[in-house]
PDB file of C-alpha atoms in Angstrom:
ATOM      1  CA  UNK A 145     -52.778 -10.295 -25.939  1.00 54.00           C
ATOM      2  CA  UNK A 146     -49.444 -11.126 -27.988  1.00 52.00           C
ATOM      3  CA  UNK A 147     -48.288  -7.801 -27.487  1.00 45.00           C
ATOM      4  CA  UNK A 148     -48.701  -7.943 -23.967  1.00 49.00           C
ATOM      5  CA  UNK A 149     -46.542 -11.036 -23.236  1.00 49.00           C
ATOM      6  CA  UNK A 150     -44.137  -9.642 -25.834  1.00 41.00           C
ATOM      7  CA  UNK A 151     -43.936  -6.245 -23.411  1.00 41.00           C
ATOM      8  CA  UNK A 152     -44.002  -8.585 -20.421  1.00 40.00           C
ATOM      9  CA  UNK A 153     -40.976 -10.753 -21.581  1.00 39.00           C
ATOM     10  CA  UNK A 154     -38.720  -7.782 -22.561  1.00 39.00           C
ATOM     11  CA  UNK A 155     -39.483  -6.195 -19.462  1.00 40.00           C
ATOM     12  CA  UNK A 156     -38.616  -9.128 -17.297  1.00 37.00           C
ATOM     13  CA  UNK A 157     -35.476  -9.636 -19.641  1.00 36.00           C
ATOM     14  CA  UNK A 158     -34.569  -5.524 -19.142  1.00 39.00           C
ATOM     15  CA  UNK A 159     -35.041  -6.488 -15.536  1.00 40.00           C
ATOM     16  CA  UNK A 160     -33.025  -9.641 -15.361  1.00 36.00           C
ATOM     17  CA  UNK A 161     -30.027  -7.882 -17.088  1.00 40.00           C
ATOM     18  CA  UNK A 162     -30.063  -4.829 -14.956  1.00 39.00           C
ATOM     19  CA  UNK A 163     -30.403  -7.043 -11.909  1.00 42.00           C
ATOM     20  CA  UNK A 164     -27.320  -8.986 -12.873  1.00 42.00           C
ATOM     21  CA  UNK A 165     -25.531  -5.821 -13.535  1.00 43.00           C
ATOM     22  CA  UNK A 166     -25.864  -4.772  -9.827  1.00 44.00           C
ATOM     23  CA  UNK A 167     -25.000  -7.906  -8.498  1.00 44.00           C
ATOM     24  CA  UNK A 168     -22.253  -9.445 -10.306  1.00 47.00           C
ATOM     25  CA  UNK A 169     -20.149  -6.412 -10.445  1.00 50.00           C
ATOM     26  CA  UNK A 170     -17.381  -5.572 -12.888  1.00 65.00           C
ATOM     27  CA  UNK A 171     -13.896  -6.743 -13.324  1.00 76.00           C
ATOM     28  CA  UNK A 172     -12.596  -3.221 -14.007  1.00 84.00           C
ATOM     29  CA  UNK A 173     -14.260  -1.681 -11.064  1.00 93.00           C
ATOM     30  CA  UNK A 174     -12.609  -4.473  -8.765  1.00 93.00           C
ATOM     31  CA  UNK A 175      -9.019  -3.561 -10.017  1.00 94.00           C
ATOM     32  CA  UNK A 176      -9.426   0.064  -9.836  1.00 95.00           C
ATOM     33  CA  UNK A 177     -10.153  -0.402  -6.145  1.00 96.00           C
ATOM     34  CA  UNK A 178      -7.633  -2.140  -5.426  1.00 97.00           C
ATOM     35  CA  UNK A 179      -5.210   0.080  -7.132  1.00 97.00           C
ATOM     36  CA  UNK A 180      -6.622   2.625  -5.229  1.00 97.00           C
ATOM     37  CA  UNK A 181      -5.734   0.447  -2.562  1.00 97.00           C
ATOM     38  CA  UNK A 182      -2.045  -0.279  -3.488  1.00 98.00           C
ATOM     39  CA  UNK A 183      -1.516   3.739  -4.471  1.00 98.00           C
ATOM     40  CA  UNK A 184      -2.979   5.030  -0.815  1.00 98.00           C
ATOM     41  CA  UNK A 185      -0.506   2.428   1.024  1.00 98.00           C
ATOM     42  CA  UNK A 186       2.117   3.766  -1.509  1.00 98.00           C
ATOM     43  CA  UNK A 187       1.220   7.457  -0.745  1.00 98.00           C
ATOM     44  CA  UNK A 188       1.382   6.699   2.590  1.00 98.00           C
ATOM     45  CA  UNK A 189       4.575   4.972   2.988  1.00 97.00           C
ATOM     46  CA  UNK A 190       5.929   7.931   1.206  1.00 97.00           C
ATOM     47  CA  UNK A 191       5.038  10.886   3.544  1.00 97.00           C
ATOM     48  CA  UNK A 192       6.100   8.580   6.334  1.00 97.00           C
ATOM     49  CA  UNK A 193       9.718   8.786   5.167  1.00 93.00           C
ATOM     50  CA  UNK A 194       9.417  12.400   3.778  1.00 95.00           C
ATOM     51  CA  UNK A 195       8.896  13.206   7.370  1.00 96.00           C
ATOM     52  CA  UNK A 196      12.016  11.508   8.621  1.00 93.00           C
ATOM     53  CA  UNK A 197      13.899  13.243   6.434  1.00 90.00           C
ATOM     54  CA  UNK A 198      12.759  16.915   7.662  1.00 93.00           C
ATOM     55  CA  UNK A 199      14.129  16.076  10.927  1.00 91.00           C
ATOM     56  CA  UNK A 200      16.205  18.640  12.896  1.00 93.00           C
ATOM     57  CA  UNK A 201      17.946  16.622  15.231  1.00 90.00           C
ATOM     58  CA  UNK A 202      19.099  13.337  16.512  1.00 88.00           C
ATOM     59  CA  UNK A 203      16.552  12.986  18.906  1.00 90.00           C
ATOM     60  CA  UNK A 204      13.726  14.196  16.508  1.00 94.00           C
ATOM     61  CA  UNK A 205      15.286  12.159  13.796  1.00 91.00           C
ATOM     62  CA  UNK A 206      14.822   9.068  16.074  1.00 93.00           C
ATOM     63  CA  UNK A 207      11.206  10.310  17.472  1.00 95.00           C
ATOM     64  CA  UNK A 208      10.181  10.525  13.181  1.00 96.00           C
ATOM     65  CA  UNK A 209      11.418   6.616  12.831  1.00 95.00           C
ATOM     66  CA  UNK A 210       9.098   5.980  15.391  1.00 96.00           C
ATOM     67  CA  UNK A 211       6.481   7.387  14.058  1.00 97.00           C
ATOM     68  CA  UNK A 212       7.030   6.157  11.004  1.00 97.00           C
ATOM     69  CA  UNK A 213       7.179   2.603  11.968  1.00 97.00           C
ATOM     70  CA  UNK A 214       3.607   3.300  13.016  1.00 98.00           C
ATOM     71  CA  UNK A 215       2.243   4.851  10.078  1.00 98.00           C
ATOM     72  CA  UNK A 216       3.533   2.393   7.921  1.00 98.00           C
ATOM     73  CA  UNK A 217       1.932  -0.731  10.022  1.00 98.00           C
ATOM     74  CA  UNK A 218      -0.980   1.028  10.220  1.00 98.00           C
ATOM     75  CA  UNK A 219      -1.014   1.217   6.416  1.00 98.00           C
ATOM     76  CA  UNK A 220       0.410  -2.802   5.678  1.00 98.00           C
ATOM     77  CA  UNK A 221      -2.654  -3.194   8.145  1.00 98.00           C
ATOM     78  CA  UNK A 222      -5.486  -1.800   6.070  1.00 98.00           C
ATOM     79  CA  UNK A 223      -3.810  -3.190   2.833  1.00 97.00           C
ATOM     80  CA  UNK A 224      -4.069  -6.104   4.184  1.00 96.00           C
ATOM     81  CA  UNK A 225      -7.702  -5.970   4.949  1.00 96.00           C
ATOM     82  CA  UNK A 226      -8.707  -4.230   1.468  1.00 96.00           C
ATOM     83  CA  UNK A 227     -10.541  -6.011  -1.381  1.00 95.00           C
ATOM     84  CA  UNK A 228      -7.857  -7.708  -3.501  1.00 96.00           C
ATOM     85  CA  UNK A 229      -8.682  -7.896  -6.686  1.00 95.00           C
ATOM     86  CA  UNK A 230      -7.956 -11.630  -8.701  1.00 95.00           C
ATOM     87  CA  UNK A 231      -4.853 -12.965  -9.487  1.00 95.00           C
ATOM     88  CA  UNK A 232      -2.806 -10.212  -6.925  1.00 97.00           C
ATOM     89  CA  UNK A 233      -3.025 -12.425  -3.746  1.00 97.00           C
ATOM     90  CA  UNK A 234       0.842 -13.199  -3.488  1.00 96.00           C
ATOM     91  CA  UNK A 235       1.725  -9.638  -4.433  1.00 96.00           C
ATOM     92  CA  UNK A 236      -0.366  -8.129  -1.617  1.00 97.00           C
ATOM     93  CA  UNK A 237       1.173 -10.729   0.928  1.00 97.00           C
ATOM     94  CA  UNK A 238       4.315 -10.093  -0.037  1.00 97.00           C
ATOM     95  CA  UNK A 239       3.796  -6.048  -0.442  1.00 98.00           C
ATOM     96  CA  UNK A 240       2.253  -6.209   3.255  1.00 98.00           C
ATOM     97  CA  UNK A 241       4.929  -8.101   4.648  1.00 98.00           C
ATOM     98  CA  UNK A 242       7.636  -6.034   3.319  1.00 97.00           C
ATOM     99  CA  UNK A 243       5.998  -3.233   4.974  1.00 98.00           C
ATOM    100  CA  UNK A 244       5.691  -4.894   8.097  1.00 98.00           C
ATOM    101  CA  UNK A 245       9.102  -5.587   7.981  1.00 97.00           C
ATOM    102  CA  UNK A 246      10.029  -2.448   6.999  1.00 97.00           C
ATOM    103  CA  UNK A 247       8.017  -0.931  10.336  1.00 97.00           C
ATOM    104  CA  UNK A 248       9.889  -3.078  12.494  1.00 97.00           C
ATOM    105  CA  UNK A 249      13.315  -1.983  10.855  1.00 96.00           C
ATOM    106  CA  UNK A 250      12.722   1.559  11.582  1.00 96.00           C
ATOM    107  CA  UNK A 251      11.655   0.787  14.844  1.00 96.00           C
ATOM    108  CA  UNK A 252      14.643  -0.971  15.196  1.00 94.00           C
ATOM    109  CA  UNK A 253      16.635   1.248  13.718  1.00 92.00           C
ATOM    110  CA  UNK A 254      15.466   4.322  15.881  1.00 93.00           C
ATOM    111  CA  UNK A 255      16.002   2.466  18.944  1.00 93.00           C
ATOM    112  CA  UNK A 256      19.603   1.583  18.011  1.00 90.00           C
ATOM    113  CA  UNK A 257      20.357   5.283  17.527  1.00 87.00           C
ATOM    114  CA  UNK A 258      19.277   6.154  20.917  1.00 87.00           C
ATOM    115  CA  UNK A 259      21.726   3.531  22.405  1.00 89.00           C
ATOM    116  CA  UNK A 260      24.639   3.772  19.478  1.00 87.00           C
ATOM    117  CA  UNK A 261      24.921   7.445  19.120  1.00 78.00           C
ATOM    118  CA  UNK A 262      27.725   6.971  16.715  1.00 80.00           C
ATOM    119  CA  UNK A 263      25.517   5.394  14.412  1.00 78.00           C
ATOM    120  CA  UNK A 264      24.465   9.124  12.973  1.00 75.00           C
ATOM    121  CA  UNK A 265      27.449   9.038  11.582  1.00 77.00           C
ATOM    122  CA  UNK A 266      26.743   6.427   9.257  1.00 77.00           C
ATOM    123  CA  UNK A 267      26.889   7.208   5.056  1.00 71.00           C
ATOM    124  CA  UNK A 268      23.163   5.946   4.663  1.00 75.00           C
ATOM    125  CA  UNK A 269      20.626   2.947   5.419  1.00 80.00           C
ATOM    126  CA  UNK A 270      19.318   0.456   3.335  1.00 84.00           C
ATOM    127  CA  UNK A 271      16.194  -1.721   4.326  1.00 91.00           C
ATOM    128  CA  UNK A 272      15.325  -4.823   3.295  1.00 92.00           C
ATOM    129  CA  UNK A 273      11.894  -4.135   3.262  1.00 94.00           C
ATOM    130  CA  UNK A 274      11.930  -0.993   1.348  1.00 93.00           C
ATOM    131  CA  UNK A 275      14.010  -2.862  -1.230  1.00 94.00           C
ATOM    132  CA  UNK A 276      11.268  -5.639  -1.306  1.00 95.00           C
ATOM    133  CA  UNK A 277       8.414  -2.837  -1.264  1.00 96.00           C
ATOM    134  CA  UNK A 278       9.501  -1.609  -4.238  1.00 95.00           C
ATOM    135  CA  UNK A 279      10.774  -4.548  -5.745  1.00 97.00           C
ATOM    136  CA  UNK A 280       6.499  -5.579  -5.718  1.00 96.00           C
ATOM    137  CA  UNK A 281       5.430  -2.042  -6.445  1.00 96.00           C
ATOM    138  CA  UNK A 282       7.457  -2.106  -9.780  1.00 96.00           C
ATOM    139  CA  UNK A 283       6.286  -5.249 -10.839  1.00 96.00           C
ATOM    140  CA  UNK A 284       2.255  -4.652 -10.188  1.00 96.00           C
ATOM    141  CA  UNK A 285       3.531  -1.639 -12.112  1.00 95.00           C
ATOM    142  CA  UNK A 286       4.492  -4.167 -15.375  1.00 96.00           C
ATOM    143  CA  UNK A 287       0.860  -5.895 -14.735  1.00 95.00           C
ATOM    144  CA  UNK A 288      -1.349  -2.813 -14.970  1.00 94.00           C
ATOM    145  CA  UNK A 289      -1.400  -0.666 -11.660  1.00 95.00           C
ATOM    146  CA  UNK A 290      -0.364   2.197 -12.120  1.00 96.00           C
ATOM    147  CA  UNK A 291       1.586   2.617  -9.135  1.00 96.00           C
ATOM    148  CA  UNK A 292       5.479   4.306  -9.035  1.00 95.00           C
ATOM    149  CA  UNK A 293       8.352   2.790  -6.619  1.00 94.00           C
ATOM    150  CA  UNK A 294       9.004   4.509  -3.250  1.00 94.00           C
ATOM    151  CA  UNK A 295      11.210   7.742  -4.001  1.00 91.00           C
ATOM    152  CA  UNK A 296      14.706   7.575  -2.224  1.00 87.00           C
ATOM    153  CA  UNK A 297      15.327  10.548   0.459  1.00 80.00           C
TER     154      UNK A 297
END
């Protein structure tokens, strides 16, 4: 009879630990999501402005600024709406933001081209946003996700 409580207990404690396992979670899984998170908006972001930069023409450069604008929304959107894993709340608003921002500049920025002409003549752009984007990428870089600044084109 002893034996059989003794089986009984260490089942139900085999059970109870297992059971707690599944639930609760794990700390490390929760950050490695959301740096998946953080690296797909990054990834992104990135082909968005490689494609700008293949552009052939004004117009086409203009239409890829546009486009842009979207993809990049479209990916502050769904960072925005991923898991955010503890104690990276303000970086994500601030990271999702930027982007934002950073959509509306090139929208901006396209449109102004269609009116201003001239303006192709300009040296090179700078956006705030990008600045900022990068700015948060570097430092979630210094507090464990592995995730590399925007490359210049």
């Amino acid at each position: 009879m002893r034996l059989r409580k003794t089986f009984a207990v260490a089942t139900l404690l085999v059970a109870l630990i297992a059971g707690g396992a599944a639930c609760g979670g794990d700390d490390s899984d929760e950050l490695e999501d959301y740096e998946a998170s953080v690296v797909d908006t990054r990834n992104r972001v990135e082909v968005a402005f490689a494609n700008i930069s293949e552009a052939q023409t004004r117009a086409d450069f203009s239409k890829r600024m546009e486009e842009a604008s979207v993809r990049i929304e479209r990916a502050a959107d769904d960072l925005g709406e991923a898991e955010v894993a503890e104690g990276f709340e303000d970086e994500t608003d601030k990271l999702t933001k930027a982007l934002r921002g950073l959509a509306r500049d090139l929208e901006a920025t396209a449109e102004q081209f269609r009116l201003t002409p001239e303006l192709f003549n300009t040296a090179g752009l700078n956006f705030e946003g990008w600045t900022t984007a990068n700015q948060i990428f570097t430092s979630l870089g210094k507090q464990g996700i592995e995730v590399r600044p925007l490359d210049k084109h």
